[in-house]
XYZ file of C-alpha atoms in Angstrom:
563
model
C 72.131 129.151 99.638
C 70.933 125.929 100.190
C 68.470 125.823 103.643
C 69.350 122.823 105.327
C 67.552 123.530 108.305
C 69.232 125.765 111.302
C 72.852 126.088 111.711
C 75.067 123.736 114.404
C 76.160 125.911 117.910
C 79.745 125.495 115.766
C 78.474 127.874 112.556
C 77.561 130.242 115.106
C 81.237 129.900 116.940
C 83.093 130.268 113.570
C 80.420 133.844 112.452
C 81.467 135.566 115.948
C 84.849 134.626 116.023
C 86.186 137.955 114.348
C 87.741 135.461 111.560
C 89.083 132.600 113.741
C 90.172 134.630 116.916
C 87.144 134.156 119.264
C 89.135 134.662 122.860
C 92.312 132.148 121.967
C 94.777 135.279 122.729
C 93.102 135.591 126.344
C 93.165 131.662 127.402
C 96.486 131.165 126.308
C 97.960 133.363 128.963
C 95.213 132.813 131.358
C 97.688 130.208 133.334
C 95.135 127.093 132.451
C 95.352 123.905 131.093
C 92.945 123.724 128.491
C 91.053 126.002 126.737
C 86.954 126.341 126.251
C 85.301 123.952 123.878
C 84.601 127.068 121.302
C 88.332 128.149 121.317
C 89.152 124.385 120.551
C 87.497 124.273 117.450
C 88.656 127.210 116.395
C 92.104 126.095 117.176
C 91.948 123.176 114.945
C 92.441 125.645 112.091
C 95.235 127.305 113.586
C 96.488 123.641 113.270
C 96.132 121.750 116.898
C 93.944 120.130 118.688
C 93.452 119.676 122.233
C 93.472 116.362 123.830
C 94.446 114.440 126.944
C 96.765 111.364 127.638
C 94.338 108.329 127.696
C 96.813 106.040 129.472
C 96.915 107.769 132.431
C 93.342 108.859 132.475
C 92.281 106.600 135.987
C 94.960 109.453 137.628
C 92.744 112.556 136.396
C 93.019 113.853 132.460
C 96.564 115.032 131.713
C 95.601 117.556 128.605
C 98.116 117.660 125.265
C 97.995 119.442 122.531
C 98.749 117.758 118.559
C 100.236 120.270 116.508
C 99.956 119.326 112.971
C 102.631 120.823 110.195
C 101.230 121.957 106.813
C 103.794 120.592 103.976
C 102.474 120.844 100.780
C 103.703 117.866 98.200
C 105.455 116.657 101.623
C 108.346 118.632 100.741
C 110.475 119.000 103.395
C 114.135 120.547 103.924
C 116.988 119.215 105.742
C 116.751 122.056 108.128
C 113.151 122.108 108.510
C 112.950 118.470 109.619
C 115.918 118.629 112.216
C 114.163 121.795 113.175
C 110.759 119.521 113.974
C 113.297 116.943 115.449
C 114.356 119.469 117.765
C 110.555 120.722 118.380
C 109.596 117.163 119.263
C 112.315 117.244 121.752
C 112.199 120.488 123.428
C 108.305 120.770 123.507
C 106.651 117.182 122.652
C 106.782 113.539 123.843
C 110.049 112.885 121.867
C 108.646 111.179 118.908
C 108.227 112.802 115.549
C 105.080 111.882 113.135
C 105.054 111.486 109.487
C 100.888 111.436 108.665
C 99.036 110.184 105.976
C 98.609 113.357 104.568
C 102.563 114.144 104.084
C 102.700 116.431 106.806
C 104.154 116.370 110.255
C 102.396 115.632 114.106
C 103.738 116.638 117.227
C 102.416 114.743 120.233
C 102.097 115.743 123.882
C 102.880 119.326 123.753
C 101.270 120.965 126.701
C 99.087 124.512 126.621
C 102.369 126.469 127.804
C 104.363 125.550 125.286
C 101.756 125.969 122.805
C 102.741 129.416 121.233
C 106.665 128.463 121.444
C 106.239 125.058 119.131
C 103.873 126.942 116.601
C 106.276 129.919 116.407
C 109.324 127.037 116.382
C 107.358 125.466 112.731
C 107.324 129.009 111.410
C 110.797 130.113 112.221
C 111.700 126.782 109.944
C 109.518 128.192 107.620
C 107.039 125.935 108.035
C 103.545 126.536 109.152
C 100.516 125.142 111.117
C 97.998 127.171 109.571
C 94.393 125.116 107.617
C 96.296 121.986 108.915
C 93.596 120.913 110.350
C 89.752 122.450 110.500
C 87.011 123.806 108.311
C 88.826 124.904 105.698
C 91.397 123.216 102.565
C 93.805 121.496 104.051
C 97.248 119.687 103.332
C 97.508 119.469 99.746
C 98.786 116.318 98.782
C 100.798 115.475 95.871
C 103.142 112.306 93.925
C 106.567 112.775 96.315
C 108.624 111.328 94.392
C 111.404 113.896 93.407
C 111.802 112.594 89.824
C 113.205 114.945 87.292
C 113.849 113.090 84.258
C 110.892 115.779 82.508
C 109.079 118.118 84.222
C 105.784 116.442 84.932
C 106.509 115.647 88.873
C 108.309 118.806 89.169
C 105.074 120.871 87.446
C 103.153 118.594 90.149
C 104.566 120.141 93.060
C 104.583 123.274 91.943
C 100.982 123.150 91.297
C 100.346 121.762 94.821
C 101.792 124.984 96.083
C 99.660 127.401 94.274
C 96.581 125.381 95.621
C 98.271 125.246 99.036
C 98.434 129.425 98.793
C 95.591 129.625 96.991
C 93.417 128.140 99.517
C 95.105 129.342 102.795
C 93.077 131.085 105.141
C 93.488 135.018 104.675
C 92.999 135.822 107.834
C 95.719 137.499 109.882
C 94.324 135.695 113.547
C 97.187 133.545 112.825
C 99.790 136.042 113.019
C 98.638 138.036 115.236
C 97.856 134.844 118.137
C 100.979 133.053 117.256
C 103.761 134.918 115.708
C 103.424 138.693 116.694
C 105.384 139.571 119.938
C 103.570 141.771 123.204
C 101.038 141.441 125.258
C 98.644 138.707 123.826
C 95.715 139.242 126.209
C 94.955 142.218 124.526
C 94.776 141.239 121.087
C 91.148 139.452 121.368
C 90.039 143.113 121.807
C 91.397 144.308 118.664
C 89.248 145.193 116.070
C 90.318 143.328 112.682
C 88.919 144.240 109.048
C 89.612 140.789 107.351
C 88.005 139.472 104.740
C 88.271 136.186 103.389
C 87.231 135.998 99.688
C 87.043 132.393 99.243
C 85.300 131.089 102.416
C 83.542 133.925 104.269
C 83.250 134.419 107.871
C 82.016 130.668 108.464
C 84.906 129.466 106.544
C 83.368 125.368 104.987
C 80.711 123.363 106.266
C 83.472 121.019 107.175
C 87.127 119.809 106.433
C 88.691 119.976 102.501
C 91.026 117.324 101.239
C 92.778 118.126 97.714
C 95.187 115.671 96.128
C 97.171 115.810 93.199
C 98.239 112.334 91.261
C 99.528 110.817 88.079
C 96.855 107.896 86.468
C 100.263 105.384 87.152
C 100.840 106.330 90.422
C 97.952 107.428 92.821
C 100.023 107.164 95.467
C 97.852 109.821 97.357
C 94.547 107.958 97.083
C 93.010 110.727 94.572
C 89.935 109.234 94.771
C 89.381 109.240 98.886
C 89.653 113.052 98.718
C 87.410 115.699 98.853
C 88.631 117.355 95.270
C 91.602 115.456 93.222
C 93.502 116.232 90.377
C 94.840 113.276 88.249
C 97.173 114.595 85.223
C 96.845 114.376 81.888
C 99.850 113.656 80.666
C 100.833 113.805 76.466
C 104.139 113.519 75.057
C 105.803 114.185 78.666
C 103.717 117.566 79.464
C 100.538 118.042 81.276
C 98.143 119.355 79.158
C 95.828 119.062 82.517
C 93.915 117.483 85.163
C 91.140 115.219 85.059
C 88.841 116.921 88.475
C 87.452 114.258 90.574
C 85.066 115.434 93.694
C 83.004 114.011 96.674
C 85.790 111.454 98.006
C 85.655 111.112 101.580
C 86.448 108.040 104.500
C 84.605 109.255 107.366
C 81.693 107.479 109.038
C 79.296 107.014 112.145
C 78.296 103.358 112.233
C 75.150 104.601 114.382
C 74.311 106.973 112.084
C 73.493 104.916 108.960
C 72.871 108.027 106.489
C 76.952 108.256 106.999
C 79.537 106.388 104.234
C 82.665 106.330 102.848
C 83.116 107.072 99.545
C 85.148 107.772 96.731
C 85.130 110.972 94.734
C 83.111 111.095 91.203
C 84.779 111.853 87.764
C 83.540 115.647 87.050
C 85.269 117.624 84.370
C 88.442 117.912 82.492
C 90.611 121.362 83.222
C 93.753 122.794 81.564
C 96.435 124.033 83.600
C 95.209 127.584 83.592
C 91.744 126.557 84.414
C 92.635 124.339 87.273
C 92.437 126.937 90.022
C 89.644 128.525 88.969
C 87.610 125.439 88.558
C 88.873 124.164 91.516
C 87.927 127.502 93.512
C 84.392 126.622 92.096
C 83.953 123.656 93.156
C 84.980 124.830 96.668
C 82.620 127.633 96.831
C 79.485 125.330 95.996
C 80.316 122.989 98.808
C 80.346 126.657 100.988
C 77.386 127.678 99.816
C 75.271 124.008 99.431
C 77.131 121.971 101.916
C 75.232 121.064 105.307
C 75.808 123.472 108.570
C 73.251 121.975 110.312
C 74.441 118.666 111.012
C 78.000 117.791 110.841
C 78.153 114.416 110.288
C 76.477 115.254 107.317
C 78.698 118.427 106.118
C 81.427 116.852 103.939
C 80.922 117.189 100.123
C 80.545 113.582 99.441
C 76.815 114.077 101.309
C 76.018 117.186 99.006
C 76.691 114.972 95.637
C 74.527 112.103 97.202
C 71.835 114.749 98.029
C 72.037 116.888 94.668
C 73.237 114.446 92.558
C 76.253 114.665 90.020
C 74.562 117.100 87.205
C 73.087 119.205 89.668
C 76.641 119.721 90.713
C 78.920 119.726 87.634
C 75.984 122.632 86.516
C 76.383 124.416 90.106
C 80.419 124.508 89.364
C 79.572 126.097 85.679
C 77.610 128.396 87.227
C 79.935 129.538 89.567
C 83.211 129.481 87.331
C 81.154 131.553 84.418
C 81.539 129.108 81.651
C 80.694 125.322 80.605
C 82.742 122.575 81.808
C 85.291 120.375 79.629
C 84.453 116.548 79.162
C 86.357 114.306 80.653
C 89.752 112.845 79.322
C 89.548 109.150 79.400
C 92.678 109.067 81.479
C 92.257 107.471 84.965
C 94.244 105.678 88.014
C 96.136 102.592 86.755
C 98.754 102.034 89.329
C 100.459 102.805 92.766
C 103.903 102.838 93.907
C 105.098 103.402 97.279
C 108.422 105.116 96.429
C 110.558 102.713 98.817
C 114.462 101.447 97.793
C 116.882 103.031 95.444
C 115.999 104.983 92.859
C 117.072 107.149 89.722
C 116.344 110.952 89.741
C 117.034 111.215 86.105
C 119.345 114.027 86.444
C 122.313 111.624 87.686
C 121.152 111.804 91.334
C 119.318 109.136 93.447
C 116.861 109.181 95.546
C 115.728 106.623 98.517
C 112.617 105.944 100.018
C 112.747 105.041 103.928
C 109.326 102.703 105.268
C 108.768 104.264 108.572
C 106.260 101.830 110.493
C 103.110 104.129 110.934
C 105.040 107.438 110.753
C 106.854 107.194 114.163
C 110.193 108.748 114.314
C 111.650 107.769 117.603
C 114.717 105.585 119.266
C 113.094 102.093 120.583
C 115.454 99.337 121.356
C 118.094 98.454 118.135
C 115.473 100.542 115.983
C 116.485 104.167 116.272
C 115.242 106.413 113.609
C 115.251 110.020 115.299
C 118.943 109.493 115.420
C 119.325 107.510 112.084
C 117.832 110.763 110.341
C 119.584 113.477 113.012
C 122.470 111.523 111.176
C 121.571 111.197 107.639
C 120.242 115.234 107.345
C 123.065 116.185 109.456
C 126.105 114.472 107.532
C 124.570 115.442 104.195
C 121.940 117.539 104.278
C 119.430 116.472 101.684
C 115.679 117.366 100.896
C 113.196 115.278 102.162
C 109.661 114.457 100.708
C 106.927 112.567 103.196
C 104.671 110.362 101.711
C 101.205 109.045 101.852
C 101.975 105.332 103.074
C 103.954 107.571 106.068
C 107.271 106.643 104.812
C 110.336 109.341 103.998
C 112.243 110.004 100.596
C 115.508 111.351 100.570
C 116.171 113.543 97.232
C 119.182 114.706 95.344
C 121.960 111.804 96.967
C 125.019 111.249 94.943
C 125.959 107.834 94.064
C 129.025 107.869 95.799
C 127.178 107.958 98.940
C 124.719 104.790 98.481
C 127.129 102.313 100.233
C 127.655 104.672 103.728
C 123.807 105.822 103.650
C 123.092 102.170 103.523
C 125.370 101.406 106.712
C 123.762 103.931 107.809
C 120.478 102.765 107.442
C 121.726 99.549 108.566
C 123.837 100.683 112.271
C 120.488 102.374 113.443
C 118.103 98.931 112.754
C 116.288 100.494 109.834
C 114.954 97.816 107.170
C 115.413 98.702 103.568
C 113.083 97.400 100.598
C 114.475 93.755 99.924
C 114.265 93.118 103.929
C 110.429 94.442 104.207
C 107.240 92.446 102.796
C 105.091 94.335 100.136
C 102.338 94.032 102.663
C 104.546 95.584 105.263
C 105.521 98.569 102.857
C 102.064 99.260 101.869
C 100.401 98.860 105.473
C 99.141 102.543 107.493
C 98.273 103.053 111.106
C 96.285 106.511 112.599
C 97.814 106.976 116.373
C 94.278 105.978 118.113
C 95.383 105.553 121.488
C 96.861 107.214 123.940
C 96.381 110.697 122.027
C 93.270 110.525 119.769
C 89.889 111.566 121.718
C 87.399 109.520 119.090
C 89.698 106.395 118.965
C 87.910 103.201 120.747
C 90.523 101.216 120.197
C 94.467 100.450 119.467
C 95.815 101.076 115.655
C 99.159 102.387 115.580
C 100.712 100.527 119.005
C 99.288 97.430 117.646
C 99.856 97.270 114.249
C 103.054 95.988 114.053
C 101.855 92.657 115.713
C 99.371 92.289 113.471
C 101.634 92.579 110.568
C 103.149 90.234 112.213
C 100.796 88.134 112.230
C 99.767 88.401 108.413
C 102.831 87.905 107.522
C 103.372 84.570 108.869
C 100.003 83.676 107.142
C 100.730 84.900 103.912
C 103.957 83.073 104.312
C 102.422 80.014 105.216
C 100.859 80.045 101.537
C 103.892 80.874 99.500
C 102.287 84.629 99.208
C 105.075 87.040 100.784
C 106.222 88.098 97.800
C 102.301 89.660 97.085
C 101.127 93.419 97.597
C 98.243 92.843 100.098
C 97.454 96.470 101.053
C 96.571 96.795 104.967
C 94.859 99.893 106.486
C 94.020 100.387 109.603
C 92.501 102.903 111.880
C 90.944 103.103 115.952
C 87.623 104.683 114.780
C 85.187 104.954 111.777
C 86.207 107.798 110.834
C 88.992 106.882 108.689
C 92.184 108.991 109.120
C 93.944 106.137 107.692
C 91.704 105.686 104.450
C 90.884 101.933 106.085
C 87.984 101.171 103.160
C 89.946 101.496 99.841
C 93.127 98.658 100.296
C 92.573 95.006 100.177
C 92.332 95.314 103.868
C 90.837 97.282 106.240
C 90.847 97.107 109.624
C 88.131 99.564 111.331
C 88.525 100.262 115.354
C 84.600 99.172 116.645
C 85.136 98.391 120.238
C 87.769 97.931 122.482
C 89.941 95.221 120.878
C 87.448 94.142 118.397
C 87.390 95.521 114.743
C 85.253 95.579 111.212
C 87.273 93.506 108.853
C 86.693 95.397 105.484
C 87.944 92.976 102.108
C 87.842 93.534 98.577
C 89.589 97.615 97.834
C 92.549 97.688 96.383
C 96.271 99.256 96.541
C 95.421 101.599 93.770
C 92.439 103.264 95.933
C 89.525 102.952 93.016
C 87.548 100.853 94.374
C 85.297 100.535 97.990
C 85.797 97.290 100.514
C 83.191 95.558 101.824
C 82.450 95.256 105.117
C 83.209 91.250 105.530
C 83.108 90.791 109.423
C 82.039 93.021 112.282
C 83.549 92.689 115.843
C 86.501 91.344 114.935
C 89.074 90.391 117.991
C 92.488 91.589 117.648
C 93.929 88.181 118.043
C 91.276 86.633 115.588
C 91.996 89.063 112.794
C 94.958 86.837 111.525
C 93.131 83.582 111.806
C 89.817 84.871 110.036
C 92.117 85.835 107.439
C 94.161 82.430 106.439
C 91.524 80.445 105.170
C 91.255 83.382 102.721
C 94.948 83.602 101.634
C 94.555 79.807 101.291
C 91.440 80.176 98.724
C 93.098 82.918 96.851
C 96.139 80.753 96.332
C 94.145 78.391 94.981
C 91.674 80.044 92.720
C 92.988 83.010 91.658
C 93.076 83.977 88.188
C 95.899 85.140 86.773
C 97.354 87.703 88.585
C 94.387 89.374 90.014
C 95.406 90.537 93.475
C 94.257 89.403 96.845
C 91.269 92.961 97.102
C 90.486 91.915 93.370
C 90.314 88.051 94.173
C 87.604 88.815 97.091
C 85.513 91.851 94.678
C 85.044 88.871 92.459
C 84.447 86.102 95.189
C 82.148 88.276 96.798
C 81.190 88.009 100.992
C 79.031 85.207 100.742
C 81.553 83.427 98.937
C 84.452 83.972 101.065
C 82.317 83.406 104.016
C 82.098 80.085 102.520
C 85.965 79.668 102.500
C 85.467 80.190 106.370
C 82.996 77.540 107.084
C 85.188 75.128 105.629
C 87.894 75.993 107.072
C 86.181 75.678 110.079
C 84.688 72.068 109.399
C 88.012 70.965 108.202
């Protein structure tokens, strides 16, 4: 065990807790609002987190909960997404959220309804549990439900024996949430859990894990924690390439804090995925910083150790040496959206939901578009990572009405959207999110709007410009992978990040600080204009300013400015 110096007030929280139960039974009956700061982070791995309404914070703090759904893969059934519909309704603010981690947000549920809305997700046999918290969370994988060989479909499956694999043995969960009597009483229960994998202090911090395909990293392998890309020969996977340390977060005051994106570690076969992977997580247990938080992700333990120290530290711990590398690696991106084969005579079609919102607003009215869609026909679902929703298994003959469909409720199909538009992300920020300083999801529209018109303007709608943005550092929205990222600094004023790109392998730089909303357009033209004009070949717009460089684009600005 690594000694990083003493442990935070939170590694002490998470050791007495009795294995994430701490007093969470007593304050939810104890007829109060909110619960004690302790019990709130130990709630976050129960999947919620407390928070308050920050529009009407000048009355006094109104405190809501987000509950977060755990969906491995994204996969989601007809019934189990009315059933959230209906959840969202009954016990939330009305609006349904697809995240960027192809799972599902509730908004505005309040501390008495708390136990009814987790037990709701369960009794669609869904669940809540490591959604959120020190621990693995969603697993992410490819959605798309393609079935023409058995690559996506092994995908998916693999993504659920990670999902169970890593899930949180204890049985707080149960007993807090889904176990009828007197709750009250259960915090004095006495509880002989275990937890093989991550002990009584569960991780240092949270655990992304993605699964992708080299042609498609549509799940930004390289921004999580611990990704699998495939290896893919003759239309089998003969394994995974394991990729580690990926991670968005940062605290622009604290400058020992970065994004980054994961490093290339070892090659695994299907068998030896698990294991490895169980390795990997048990180092970052046992190395990873508890003293300081903003220091705890794995990311900080490669940058401290180094990459040998680590790949050795994994051998160690799995009991054997560590396969080289294949030489396969990210090469592409798709976002899944329009009409597609299934390759077993079925379509499928992926639906761009602006920022994940599912609600009615005016002519758009998605809640009831897919209360319609999953009620007339009933299909599977899959979420995606660019907050959009696939519908799987549709039969040709119903294209034509599912399009009228699409169409009656004010809901945009590929050949109406802008690549830009498909490809752009929003985190909520405001009103919900306590570490937002600014808008991101309310505004983000009118900034696409904005973009838009000047990517128009220089004959470049028909270009994937990826757009990410987010009402904090920290990232929810991977903002410092696309082309561009917009990064919440102060009210109304952002970090323009340039140069990522859609396929997620590569870091922005930060181009301009501070950042007004209503400049973030204008700052951007005279750049369109100079990649119109001195691109080569078809490099895109993030490649165009990686090769330009700050200083050069900065340039670009002057003129503009002189002109």
């Amino acid at each position: 065990m690594a000694d990083k110096g003493n442990p935070s007030h939170l590694e002490h929280v998470k050791e007495s807790s009795n294995f994430l139960r701490g007093t969470i039974a007593e304050e939810l009956v104890n007829g109060e609002a909110v619960f004690n700061e302790d019990n709130c982070n130990l709630l976050k791995v129960h999947g919620t987190y407390q928070q308050d309404d920050r529009d009407v914070r000048s009355e006094g703090k109104h405190f809501i909960f987000m509950v977060r759904s755990r969906v491995p893969g994204g996969k989601v059934s007809a019934a189990q997404f009315l059933g959230e519909l209906d959840l969202c309704d009954k016990f939330g603010n009305g609006t349904l959220r697809v995240t960027d981690r192809q799972g599902f947000q509730l908004h505005g549920v309040v501390k008495s309804n708390l136990k009814a809305t987790i037990r709701g997700i369960n009794e669609i046999k869904l669940s809540t549990i490591s959604a959120c918290g020190d621990v693995c969370r969603n697993v992410m994988c490819c959605p798309a439900p393609v079935k023409d060989s058995t690559v996506h479909t092994e995908m998916q499956k693999f993504a659920d024996d990670l999902a169970n694999h890593f899930r949180p043995r204890t049985t707080a969960y149960y007993e807090i949430w889904l176990k009828d009597g007197d709750q009250s009483e259960l915090v004095h229960e006495t509880k002989a859990d275990e937890e093989p994998i991550y002990g009584k202090t569960y991780l240092p911090r949270k655990f992304k894990i993605g699964v992708t395909l080299p042609e498609d990293n549509c799940i930004d392998v390289y921004t999580q924690d611990m990704g699998y890309i495939a290896v893919v020969e003759n239309g089998k996977i003969i394994g995974y390439n394991i990729v580690v340390g990926g991670g968005m977060g940062m605290t622009p005051a604290k400058k020992t804090t970065f994004p980054a994106l994961a490093k290339r570690l070892c090659f695994v076969t299907p068998d030896q995925a698990i294991p490895v992977g169980e390795a990997v997580v048990k180092v970052q247990r046992d190395f990873g910083n508890r003293s300081d938080r903003k220091q705890a992700r794995l990311k900080y333990l490669l940058h401290d150790r180094g990459l040998d120290w680590f790949r050795d530290k994994v051998a160690e711990y799995y009991g054997k040496p560590l396969t080289d590398l294949h030489p396969t690696d990210v090469t592409d991106v798709d976002d899944h959206i329009g009409w597609h084969e299934q390759g077993d005579g079925k379509l499928f079609l992926g639906i761009n939901i602006e920022n994940g919102r599912i609600k009615d607003e005016g002519p758009l009215r998605l809640k009831t578009m897919m209360r319609t869609l999953l009620t007339k026909y009933g299909m599977d679902t899959r979420l995606t990572a660019l907050q959009g929703i696939i519908l799987c298994n549709v039969d040709p003959k119903d294209r034509q009405d599912i399009n009228k469909i699409l169409a009656d409720h004010g809901c945009k199909q590929e050949h109406e959207l802008t690549l830009a538009r498909r490809y752009s992300i929003a985190c909520p920020a405001y009103p919900t999110c306590g570490l937002a300083v600014t808008e991101s999801e309310r505004v983000m529209p009118a900034v696409m709007d904005e973009i838009e018109a000047e990517l128009a303007k220089y004959g470049l709608t028909d270009e994937r410009v990826t757009v990410h943005m987010t009402g904090c550092p920290n990232g929810c929205a991977r903002p410092y992978t696309p082309d561009i990222g917009l990064v919440g600094k102060a009210r109304n004023k952002y970090s323009l990040y340039l140069g990522g790109n859609a396929q997620g392998t590569r870091l922005a730089f930060l181009f301009e600080d501070m950042v007004p909303q209503e400049a973030l357009a204008p700052k951007l033209s005279p750049l369109f204009a100079r990649f119109k004009g001195e691109r080569i070949g078809s490099e895109s717009f993030g490649d165009f300013c990686h090769r330009v460089g700050p200083e050069g684009l900065r340039e670009a600005v002057v003129e503009a400015i002189a002109e």
